[in-house]
Short mmCIF file of C-alpha atoms in Angstrom, two decimals:
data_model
loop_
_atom_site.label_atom_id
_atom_site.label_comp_id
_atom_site.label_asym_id
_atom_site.label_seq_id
_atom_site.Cartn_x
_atom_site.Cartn_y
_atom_site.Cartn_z
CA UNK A 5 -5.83 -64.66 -30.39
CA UNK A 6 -5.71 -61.68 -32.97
CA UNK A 7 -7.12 -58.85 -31.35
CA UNK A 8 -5.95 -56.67 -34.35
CA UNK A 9 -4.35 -53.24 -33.23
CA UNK A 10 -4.88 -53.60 -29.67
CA UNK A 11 -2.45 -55.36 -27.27
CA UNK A 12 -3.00 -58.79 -25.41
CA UNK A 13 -5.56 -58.20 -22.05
CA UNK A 14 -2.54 -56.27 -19.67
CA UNK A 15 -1.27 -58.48 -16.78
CA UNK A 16 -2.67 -55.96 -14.14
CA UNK A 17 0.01 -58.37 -11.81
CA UNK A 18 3.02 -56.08 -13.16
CA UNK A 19 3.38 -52.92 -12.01
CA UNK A 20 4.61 -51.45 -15.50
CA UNK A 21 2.10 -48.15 -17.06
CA UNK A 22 0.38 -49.55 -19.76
CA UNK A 23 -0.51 -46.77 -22.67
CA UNK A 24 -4.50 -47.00 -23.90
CA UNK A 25 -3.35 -50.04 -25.78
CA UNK A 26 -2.68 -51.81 -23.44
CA UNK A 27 1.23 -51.56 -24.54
CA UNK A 28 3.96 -51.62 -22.01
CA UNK A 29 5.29 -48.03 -21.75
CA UNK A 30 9.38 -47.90 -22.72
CA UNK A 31 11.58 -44.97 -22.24
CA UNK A 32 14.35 -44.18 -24.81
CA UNK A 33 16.93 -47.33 -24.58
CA UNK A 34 13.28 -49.40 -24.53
CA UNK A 35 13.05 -50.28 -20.83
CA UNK A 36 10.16 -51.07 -19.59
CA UNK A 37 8.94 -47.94 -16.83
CA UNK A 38 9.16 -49.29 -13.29
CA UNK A 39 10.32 -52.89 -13.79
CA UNK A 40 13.88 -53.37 -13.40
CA UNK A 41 15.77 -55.22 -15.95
CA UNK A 42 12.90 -55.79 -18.09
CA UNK A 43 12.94 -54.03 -21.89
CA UNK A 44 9.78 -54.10 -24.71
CA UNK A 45 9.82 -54.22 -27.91
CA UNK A 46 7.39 -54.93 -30.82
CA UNK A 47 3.46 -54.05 -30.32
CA UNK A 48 4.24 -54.62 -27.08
CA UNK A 49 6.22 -51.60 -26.72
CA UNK A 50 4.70 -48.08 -26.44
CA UNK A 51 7.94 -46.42 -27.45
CA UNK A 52 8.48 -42.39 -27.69
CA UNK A 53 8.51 -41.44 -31.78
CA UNK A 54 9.27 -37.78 -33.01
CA UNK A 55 7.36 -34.89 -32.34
CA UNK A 56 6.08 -36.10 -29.17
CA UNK A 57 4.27 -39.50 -30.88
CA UNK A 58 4.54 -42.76 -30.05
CA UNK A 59 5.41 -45.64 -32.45
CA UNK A 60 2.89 -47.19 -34.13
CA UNK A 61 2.27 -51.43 -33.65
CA UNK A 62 3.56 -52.35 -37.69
CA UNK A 63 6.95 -53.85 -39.10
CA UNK A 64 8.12 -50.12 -39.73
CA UNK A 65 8.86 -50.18 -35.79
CA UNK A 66 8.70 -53.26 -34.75
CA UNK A 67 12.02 -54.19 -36.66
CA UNK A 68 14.06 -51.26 -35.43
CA UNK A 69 12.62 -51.71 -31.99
CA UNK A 70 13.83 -55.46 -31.36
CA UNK A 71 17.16 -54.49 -32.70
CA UNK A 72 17.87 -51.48 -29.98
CA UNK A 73 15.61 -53.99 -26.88
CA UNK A 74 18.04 -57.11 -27.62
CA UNK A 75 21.18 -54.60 -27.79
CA UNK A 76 20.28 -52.92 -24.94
CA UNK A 77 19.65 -56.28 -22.83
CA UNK A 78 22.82 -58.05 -24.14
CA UNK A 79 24.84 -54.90 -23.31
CA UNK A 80 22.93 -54.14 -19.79
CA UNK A 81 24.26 -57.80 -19.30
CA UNK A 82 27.63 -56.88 -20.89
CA UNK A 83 28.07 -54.05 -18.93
CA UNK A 84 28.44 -52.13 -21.80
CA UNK A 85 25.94 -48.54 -22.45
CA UNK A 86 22.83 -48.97 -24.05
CA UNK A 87 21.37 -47.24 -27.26
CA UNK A 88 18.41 -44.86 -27.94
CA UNK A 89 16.17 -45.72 -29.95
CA UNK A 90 15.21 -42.94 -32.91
CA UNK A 91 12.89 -43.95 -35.31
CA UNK A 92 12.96 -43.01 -39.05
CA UNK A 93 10.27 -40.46 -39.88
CA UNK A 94 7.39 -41.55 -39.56
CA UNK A 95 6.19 -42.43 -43.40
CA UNK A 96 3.60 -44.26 -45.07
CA UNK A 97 3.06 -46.93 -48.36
CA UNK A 98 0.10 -47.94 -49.17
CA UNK A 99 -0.61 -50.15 -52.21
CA UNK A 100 -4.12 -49.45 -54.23
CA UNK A 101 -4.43 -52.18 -56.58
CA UNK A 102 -4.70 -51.89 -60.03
CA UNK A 103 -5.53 -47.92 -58.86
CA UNK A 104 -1.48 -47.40 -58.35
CA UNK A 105 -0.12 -46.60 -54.67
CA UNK A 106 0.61 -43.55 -52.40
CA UNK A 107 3.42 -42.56 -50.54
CA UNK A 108 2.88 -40.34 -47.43
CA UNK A 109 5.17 -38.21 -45.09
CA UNK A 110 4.71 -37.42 -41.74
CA UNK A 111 2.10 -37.94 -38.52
CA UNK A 112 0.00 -35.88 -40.85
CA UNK A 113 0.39 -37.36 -43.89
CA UNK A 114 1.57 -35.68 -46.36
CA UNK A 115 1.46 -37.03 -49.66
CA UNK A 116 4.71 -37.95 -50.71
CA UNK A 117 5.37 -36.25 -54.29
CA UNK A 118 7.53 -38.76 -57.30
CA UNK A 119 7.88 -39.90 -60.74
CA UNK A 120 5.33 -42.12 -61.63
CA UNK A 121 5.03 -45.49 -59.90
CA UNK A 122 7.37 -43.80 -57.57
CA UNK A 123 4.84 -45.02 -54.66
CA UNK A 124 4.34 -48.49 -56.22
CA UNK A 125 7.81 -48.88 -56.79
CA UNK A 126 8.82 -48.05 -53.49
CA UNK A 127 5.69 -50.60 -51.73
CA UNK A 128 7.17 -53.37 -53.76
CA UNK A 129 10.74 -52.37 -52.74
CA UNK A 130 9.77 -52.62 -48.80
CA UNK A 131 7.65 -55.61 -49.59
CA UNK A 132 10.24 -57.63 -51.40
CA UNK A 133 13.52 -56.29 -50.64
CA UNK A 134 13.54 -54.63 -46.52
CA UNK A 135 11.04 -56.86 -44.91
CA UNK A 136 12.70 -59.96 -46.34
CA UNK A 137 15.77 -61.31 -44.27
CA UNK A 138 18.51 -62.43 -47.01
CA UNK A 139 18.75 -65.81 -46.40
CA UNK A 140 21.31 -66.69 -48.95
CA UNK A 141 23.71 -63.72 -47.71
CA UNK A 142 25.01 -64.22 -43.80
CA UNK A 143 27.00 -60.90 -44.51
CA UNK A 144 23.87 -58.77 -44.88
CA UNK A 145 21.29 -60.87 -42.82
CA UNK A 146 24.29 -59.87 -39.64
CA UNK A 147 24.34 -55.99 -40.82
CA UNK A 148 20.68 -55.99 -41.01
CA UNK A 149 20.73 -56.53 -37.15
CA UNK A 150 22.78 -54.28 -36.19
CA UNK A 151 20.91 -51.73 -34.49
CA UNK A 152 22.69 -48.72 -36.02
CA UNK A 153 21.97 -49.23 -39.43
CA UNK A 154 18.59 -49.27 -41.04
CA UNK A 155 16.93 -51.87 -43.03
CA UNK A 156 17.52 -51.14 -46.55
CA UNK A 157 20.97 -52.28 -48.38
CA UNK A 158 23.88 -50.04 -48.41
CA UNK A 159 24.26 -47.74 -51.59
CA UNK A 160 26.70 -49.71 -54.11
CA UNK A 161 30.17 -48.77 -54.61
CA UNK A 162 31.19 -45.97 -57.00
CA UNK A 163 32.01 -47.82 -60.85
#
C-alpha cells in the first residue's frame, strides 16, 4: 500500500521507539534501539543526519543507508567492527520543467548558486548517472556498494 511519506502502520508487537513516522529509530552503525541484532535501513530507518536532523525517507539516504545496515550485519556476523553512518550534506535537486531547475544546500535550503543549467545539469546527472546501477560494468556496480565511497564515479585519471 503507498502511504506516501509515512511509514507502514508500526508493529506495536516490537519493542523498538518508533519516530512520528512511524520509522524504526537507529543509532549511528543503524541498529535498531532496543532490539538486539536487528539493524534498519531505508524509510524504515529514522537515522541521526547532521546538525541534530534525521534523514529524510528518499534515494539520497536510502542508498547510503543499506550500504552501512548490510555492512554492519555481515560484519556483526563476521565479528568484524561496524561503520557509522554520516550522511552527505543534506542537499536538494529539483527539476522545474521547461522553467529550468534549482539546486539547494542545507536543512534550510539554501539556494545553491552555478553557471547556467548548473541545477538542470546536475538533476539529470543524479537521475541518469548515480541512481542507475551500471549494469554493463561489475567493477563499478561492486565499488558502488561499498559503504565508504559515495555514489558518484571516481574523478578520471590525470591525461
Amino acid at each position: 500500500m503507498d502511504r506516501g511519506r509515512a511509514g507502514e502502520p508500526p508493529d506495536r508487537t516490537d519493542p523498538a521507539p518508533r519516530d512520528a513516522l512511524g520509522r524504526l529509530v537507529v543509532d549511528r552503525q543503524l541498529r535498531v534501539r532496543g532490539v538486539e541484532g536487528v539493524y534498519a535501513a531505508g524509510d524504515t530507518a529514522a537515522a541521526p543526519a547532521e546538525d541534530s536532523h534525521t534523514v529524510t525517507q528518499s534515494c539520497r539516504h536510502a542508498i547510503p543507508l543499506g550500504k552501512v545496515a548490510g555492512h554492519n550485519a555481515a560484519a556483526g556476523l563476521l565479528g568484524l567492527p561496524a561503520a557509522d553512518f554520516a550522511p552527505d550534506p543534506y542537499r536538494t535537486c529539483l527539476d522545474l520543467g521547461a522553467a529550468g531547475a534549482v539546486a539547494t544546500a542545507g536543512w534550510d535550503r539554501r539556494l545553491r548558486e552555478g553557471p547556467e543549467g548548473f541545477a538542470k545539469g546536475l538533476k539529470r546527472a543524479i537521475n541518469e548517472t548515480w541512481l542507475s546501477p551500471p549494469v554493463d560494468d561489475p567493477e563499478e556496480l561492486l565499488r558502488r556498494a561499498d559503504h565508504r565511497v559515495g555514489r558518484q564515479p571516481p574523478p578520471p585519471p590525470p591525461a
